[in-house]
Coordinates of N, CA, C and O in Angstrom, one line a residue:
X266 N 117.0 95.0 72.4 CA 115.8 94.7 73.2 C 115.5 93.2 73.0 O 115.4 92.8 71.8
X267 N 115.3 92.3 74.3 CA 114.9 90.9 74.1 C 113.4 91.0 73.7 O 112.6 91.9 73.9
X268 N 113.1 89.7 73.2 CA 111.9 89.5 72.1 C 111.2 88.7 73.4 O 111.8 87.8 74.0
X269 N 109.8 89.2 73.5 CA 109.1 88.6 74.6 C 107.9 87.5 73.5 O 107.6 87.5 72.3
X270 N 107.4 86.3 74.9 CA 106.9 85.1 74.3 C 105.6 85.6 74.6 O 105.5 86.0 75.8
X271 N 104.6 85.8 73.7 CA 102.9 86.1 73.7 C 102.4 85.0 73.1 O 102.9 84.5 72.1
X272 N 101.2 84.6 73.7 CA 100.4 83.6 73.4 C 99.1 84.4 73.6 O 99.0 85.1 74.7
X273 N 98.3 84.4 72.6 CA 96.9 84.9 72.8 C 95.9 83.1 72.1 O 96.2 82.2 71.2
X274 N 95.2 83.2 72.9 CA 93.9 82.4 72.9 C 92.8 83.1 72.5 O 92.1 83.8 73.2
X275 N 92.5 83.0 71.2 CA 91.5 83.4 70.8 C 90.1 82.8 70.5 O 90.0 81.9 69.7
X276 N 88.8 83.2 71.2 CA 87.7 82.6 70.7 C 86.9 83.4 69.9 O 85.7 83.0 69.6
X277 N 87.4 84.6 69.2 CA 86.8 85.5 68.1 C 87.6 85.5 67.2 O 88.7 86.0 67.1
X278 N 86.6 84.8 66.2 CA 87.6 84.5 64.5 C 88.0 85.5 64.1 O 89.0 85.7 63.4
X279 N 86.9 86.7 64.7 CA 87.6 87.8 63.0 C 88.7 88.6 63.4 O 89.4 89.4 62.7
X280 N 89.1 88.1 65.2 CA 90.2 88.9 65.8 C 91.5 88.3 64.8 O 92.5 88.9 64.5
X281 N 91.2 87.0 64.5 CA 92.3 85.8 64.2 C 93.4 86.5 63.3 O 94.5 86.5 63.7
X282 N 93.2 87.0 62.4 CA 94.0 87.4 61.1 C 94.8 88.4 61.7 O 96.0 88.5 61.6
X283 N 94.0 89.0 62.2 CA 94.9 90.3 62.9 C 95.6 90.0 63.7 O 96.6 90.7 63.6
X284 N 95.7 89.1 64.7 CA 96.7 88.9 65.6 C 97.3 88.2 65.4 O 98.2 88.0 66.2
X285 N 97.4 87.2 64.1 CA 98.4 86.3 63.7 C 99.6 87.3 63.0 O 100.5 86.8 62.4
X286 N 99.5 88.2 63.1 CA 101.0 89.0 62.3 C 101.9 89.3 63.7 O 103.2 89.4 63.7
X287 N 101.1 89.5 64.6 CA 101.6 89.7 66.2 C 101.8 88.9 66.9 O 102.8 89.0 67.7
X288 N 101.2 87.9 67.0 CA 101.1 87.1 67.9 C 101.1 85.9 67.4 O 100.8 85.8 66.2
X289 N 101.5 84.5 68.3 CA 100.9 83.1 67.6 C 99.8 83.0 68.6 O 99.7 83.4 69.8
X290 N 98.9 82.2 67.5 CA 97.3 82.1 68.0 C 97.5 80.7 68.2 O 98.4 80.1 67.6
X291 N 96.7 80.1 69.3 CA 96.5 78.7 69.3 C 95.2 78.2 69.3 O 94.2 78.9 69.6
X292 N 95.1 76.6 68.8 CA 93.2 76.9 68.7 C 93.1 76.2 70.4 O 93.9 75.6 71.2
X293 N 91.5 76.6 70.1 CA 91.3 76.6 71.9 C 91.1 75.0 71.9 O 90.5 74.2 71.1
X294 N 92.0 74.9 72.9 CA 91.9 73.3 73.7 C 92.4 73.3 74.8 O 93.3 74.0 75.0
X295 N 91.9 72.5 75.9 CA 93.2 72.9 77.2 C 94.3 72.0 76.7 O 95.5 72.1 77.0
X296 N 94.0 71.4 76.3 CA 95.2 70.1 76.2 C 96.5 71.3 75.4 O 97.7 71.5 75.7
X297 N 95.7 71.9 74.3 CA 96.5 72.8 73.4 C 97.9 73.9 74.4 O 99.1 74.1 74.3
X298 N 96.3 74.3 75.3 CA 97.3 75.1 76.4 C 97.6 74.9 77.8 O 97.7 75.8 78.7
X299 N 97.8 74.0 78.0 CA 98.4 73.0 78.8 C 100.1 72.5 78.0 O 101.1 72.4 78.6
X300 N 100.0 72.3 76.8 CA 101.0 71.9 76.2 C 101.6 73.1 76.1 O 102.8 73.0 76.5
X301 N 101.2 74.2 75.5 CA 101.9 75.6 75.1 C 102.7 76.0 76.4 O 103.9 76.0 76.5
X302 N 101.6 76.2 77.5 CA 102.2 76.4 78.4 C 103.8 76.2 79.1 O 104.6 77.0 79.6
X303 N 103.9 74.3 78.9 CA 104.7 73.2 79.3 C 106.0 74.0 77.9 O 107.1 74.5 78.1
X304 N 105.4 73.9 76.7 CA 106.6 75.0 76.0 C 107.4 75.6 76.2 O 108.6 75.3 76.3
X305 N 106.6 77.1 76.5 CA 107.6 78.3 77.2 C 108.1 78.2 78.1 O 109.1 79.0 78.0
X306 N 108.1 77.8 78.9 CA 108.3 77.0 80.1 C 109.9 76.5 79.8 O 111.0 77.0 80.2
X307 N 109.7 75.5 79.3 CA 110.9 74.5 79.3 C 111.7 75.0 77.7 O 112.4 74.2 77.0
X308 N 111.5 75.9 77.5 CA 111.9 77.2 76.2 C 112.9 77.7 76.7 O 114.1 77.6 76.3
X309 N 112.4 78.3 77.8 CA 113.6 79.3 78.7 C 113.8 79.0 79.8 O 113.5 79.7 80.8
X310 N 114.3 77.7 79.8 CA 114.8 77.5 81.0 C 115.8 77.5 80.8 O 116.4 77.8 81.9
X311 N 116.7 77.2 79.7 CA 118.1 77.6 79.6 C 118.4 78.5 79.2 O 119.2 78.5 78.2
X312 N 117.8 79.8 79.7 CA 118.2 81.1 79.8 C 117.8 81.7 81.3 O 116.8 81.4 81.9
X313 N 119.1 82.7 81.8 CA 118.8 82.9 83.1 C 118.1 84.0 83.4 O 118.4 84.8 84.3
X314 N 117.1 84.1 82.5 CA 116.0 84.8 82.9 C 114.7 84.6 83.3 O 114.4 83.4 83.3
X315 N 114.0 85.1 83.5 CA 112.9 84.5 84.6 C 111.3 85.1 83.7 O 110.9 86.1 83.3
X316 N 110.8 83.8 83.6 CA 109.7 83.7 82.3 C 108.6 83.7 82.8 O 108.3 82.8 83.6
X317 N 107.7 85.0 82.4 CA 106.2 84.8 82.6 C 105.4 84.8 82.3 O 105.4 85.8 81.6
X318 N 104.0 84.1 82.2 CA 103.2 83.4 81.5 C 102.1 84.4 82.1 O 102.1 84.4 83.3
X319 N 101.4 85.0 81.7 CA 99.9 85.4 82.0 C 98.9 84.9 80.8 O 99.0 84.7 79.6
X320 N 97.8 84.7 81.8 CA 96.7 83.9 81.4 C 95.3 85.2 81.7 O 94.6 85.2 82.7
X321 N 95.2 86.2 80.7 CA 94.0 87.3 81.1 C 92.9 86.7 81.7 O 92.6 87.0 82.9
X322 N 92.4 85.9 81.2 CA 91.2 85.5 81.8 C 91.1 84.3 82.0 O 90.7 83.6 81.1
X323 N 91.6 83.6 83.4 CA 91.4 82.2 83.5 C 89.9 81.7 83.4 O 89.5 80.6 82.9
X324 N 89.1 82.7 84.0 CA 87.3 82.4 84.5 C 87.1 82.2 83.1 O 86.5 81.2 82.8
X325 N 87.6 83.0 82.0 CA 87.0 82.7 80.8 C 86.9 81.2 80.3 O 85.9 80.6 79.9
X326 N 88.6 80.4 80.5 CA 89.0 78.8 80.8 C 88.4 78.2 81.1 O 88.0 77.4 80.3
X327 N 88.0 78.1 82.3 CA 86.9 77.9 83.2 C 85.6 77.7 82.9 O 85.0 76.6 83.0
X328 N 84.9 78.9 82.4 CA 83.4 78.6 81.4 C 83.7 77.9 80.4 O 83.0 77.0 80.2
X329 N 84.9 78.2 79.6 CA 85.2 76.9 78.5 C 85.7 75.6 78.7 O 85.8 74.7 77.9
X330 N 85.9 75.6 79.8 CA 86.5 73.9 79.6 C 86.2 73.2 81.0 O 86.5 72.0 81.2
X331 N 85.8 73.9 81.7 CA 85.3 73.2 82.8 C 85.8 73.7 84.5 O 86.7 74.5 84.5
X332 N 85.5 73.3 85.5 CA 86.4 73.6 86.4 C 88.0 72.7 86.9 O 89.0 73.1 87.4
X333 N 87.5 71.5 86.4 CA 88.7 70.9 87.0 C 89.1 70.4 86.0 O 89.8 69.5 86.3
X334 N 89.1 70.4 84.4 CA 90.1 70.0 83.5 C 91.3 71.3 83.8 O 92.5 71.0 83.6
X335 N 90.8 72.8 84.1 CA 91.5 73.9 84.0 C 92.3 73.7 85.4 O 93.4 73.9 85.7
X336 N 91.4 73.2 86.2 CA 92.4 73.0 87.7 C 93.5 72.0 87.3 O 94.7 72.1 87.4
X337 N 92.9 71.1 86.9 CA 94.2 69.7 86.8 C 95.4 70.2 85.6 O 96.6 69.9 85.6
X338 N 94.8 71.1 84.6 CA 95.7 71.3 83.7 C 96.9 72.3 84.4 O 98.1 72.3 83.9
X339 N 96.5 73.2 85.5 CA 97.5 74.5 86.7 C 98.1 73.6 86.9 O 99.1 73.4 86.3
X340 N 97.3 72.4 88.1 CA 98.2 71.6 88.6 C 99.0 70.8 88.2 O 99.4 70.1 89.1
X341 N 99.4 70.4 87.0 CA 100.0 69.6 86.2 C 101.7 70.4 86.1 O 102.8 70.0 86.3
X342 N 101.4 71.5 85.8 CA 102.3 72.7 85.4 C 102.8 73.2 86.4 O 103.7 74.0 86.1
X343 N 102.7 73.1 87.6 CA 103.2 74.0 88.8 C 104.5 73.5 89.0 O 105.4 74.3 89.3
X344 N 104.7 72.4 88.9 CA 106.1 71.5 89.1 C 107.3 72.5 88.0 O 108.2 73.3 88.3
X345 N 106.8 71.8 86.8 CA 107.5 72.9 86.1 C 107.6 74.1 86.1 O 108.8 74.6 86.3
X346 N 106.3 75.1 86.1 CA 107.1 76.7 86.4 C 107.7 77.0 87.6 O 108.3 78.1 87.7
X347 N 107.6 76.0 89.0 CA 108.5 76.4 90.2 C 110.0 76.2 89.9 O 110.9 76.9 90.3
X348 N 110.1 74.9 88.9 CA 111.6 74.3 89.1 C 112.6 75.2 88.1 O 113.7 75.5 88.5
X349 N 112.0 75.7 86.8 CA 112.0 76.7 86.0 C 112.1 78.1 86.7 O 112.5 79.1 86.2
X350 N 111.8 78.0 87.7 CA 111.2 79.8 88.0 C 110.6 80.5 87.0 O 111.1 81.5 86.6
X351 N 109.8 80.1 86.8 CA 108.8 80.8 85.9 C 107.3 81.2 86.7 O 106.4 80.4 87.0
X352 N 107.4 82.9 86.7 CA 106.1 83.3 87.4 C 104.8 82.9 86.5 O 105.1 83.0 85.3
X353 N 103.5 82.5 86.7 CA 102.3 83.0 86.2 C 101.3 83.7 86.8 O 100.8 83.4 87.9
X354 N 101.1 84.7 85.9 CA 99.8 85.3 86.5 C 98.4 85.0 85.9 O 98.1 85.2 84.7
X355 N 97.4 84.5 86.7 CA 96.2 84.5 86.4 C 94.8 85.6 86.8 O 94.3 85.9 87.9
X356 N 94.5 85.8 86.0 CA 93.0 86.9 86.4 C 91.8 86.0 86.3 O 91.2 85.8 85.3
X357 N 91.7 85.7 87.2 CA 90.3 85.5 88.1 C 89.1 86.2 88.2 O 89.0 86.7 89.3
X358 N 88.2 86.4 87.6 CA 86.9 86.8 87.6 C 86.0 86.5 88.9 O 84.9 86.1 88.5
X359 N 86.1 86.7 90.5 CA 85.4 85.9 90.9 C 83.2 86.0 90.7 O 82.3 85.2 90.8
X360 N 83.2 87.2 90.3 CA 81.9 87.7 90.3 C 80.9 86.6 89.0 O 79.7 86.2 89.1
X361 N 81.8 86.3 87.8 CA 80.9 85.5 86.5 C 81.3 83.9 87.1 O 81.7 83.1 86.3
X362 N 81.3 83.4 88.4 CA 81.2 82.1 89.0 C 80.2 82.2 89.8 O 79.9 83.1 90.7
X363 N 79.6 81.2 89.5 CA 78.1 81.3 90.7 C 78.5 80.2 91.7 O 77.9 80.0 92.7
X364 N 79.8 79.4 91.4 CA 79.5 78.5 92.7 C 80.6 78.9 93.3 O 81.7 78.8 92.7
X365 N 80.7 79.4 94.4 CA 82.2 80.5 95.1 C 83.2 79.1 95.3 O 84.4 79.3 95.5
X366 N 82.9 78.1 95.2 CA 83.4 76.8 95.6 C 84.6 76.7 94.3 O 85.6 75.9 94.3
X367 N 84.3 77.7 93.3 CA 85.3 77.9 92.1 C 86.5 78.5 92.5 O 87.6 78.0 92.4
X368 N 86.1 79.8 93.1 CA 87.2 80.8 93.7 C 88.0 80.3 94.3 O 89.1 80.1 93.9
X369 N 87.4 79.6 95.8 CA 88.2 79.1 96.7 C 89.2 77.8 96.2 O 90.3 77.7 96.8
X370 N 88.9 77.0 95.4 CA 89.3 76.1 94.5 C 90.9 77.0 94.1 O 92.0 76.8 94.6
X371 N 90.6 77.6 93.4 CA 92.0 78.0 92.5 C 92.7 79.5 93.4 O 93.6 80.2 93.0
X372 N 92.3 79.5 94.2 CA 93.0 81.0 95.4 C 93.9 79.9 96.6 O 94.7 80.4 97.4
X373 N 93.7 79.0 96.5 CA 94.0 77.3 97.5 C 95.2 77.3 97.0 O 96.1 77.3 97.8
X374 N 95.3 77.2 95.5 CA 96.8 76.7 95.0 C 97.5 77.6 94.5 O 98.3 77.2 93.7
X375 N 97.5 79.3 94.7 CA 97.6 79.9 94.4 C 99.1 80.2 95.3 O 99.2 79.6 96.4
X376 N 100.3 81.2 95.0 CA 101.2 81.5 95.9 C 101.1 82.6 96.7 O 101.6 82.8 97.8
X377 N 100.3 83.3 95.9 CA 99.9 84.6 96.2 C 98.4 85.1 95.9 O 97.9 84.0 95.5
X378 N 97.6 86.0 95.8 CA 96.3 86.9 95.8 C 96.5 88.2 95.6 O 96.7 89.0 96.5
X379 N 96.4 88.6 94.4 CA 95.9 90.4 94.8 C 94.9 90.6 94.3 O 94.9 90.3 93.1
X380 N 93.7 91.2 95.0 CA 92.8 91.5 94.9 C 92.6 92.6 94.3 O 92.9 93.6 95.0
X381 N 92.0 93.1 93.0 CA 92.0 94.3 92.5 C 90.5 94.9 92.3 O 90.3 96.0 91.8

Protein backbone atom coordinates (compact mmCIF):
# COMPACT_ATOMS: atom_id res chain seq x y z
CA UNK A 1 0.00 0.00 0.00
CA UNK A 2 1.43 3.58 -1.11
CA UNK A 3 1.92 6.02 1.90
CA UNK A 4 -0.36 9.07 1.36
CA UNK A 5 1.01 12.92 2.07
CA UNK A 6 -1.37 14.57 5.01
CA UNK A 7 -0.87 17.99 6.17
CA UNK A 8 -3.17 19.06 8.95
CA UNK A 9 -3.18 22.84 9.97
CA UNK A 10 -3.85 23.01 13.27
CA UNK A 11 -5.23 26.07 15.32
CA UNK A 12 -6.11 23.91 18.53
CA UNK A 13 -3.00 23.20 20.75
CA UNK A 14 -4.35 20.37 22.60
CA UNK A 15 -5.28 18.68 19.19
CA UNK A 16 -1.30 19.13 18.49
CA UNK A 17 0.31 16.11 20.33
CA UNK A 18 -2.15 13.87 19.08
CA UNK A 19 -1.77 14.43 15.59
CA UNK A 20 1.82 14.76 15.56
CA UNK A 21 2.17 10.77 15.78
CA UNK A 22 -0.15 10.86 12.46
CA UNK A 23 0.30 13.51 10.84
CA UNK A 24 2.96 16.46 10.26
CA UNK A 25 1.52 19.60 11.88
CA UNK A 26 2.64 22.94 10.50
CA UNK A 27 2.36 26.18 12.46
CA UNK A 28 -0.18 28.49 10.94
CA UNK A 29 1.22 30.90 8.45
CA UNK A 30 0.24 31.26 4.87
CA UNK A 31 3.58 31.82 3.86
CA UNK A 32 4.09 28.33 5.92
CA UNK A 33 1.36 26.85 3.61
CA UNK A 34 1.87 28.28 0.60
CA UNK A 35 5.40 26.76 0.89
CA UNK A 36 4.10 23.20 2.10
CA UNK A 37 1.86 23.36 -0.46
CA UNK A 38 4.74 24.28 -3.27
CA UNK A 39 6.38 20.89 -1.40
CA UNK A 40 4.08 18.23 -2.18
CA UNK A 41 3.74 19.45 -5.15
CA UNK A 42 7.09 19.38 -6.64
CA UNK A 43 7.60 16.05 -4.10
CA UNK A 44 5.75 14.01 -6.58
CA UNK A 45 6.21 15.19 -9.49
CA UNK A 46 8.65 12.61 -10.30
CA UNK A 47 6.31 10.09 -9.64
CA UNK A 48 3.54 9.17 -12.26
CA UNK A 49 1.02 9.59 -10.05
CA UNK A 50 -1.38 12.16 -9.65
CA UNK A 51 -1.20 14.20 -6.13
CA UNK A 52 -3.87 15.71 -4.14
CA UNK A 53 -3.87 18.37 -1.89
CA UNK A 54 -7.15 19.10 0.08
CA UNK A 55 -7.54 22.14 2.03
CA UNK A 56 -10.89 21.21 4.62
CA UNK A 57 -11.58 24.53 5.20
CA UNK A 58 -10.36 27.27 3.07
CA UNK A 59 -13.11 29.93 4.67
CA UNK A 60 -11.35 29.00 7.78
CA UNK A 61 -7.81 30.60 5.80
CA UNK A 62 -9.68 33.15 4.91
CA UNK A 63 -10.95 34.41 8.47
CA UNK A 64 -7.19 33.81 9.33
CA UNK A 65 -5.31 35.40 7.03
CA UNK A 66 -7.19 37.53 5.05
CA UNK A 67 -8.99 37.44 1.72
CA UNK A 68 -6.35 38.16 -0.74
CA UNK A 69 -3.09 36.94 0.98
CA UNK A 70 -5.13 33.40 0.72
CA UNK A 71 -6.21 34.37 -2.91
CA UNK A 72 -2.64 35.37 -4.00
CA UNK A 73 -1.13 32.46 -2.03
CA UNK A 74 -3.96 29.82 -4.69
CA UNK A 75 -2.85 31.92 -7.31
CA UNK A 76 0.82 31.63 -6.87
CA UNK A 77 0.38 27.73 -6.89
CA UNK A 78 -1.90 27.05 -9.77
CA UNK A 79 1.04 27.12 -12.22
CA UNK A 80 2.59 24.47 -10.35
CA UNK A 81 -0.32 22.04 -9.47
CA UNK A 82 -1.51 22.31 -13.35
CA UNK A 83 2.04 21.61 -14.77
CA UNK A 84 2.43 18.77 -11.97
CA UNK A 85 -1.04 17.57 -12.43
CA UNK A 86 -1.75 17.79 -9.13
CA UNK A 87 -5.62 18.12 -8.17
CA UNK A 88 -6.71 20.40 -5.16
CA UNK A 89 -9.67 20.38 -3.37
CA UNK A 90 -10.92 23.29 -1.46
CA UNK A 91 -14.16 23.53 0.94
CA UNK A 92 -15.55 26.74 0.85
CA UNK A 93 -17.93 27.82 3.47
CA UNK A 94 -19.94 30.26 1.49
CA UNK A 95 -22.55 31.08 4.45
CA UNK A 96 -19.49 32.32 7.50
CA UNK A 97 -18.63 35.23 4.58
CA UNK A 98 -20.62 38.25 4.86
CA UNK A 99 -19.20 39.84 1.82
CA UNK A 100 -20.44 37.33 -1.18
CA UNK A 101 -17.69 39.37 -3.11
CA UNK A 102 -15.50 36.46 -1.18
CA UNK A 103 -17.24 33.52 -2.85
CA UNK A 104 -17.34 34.92 -6.17
CA UNK A 105 -13.61 35.86 -5.83
CA UNK A 106 -12.33 32.21 -5.35
CA UNK A 107 -15.35 30.17 -7.45
CA UNK A 108 -13.67 32.72 -10.50
CA UNK A 109 -10.43 30.76 -10.36
CA UNK A 110 -11.71 27.76 -9.61
CA UNK A 111 -11.80 24.66 -12.53
CA UNK A 112 -14.67 23.33 -11.23
CA UNK A 113 -17.73 23.85 -8.31
CA UNK A 114 -19.66 21.31 -6.59
CA UNK A 115 -21.99 22.48 -4.61
CA UNK A 116 -22.84 20.39 -1.60
Amino acid sequence: MSKKVVIVVSLVEKSVEKAKKEFTVLPMGITQIGAALYEVIKRHSNTKKRSTVIFTDLSLLIHSFGVYPVYNMLLNKMGALREEGADLFAFLHPDTHSDSSVVSLFTNIADEIIKL
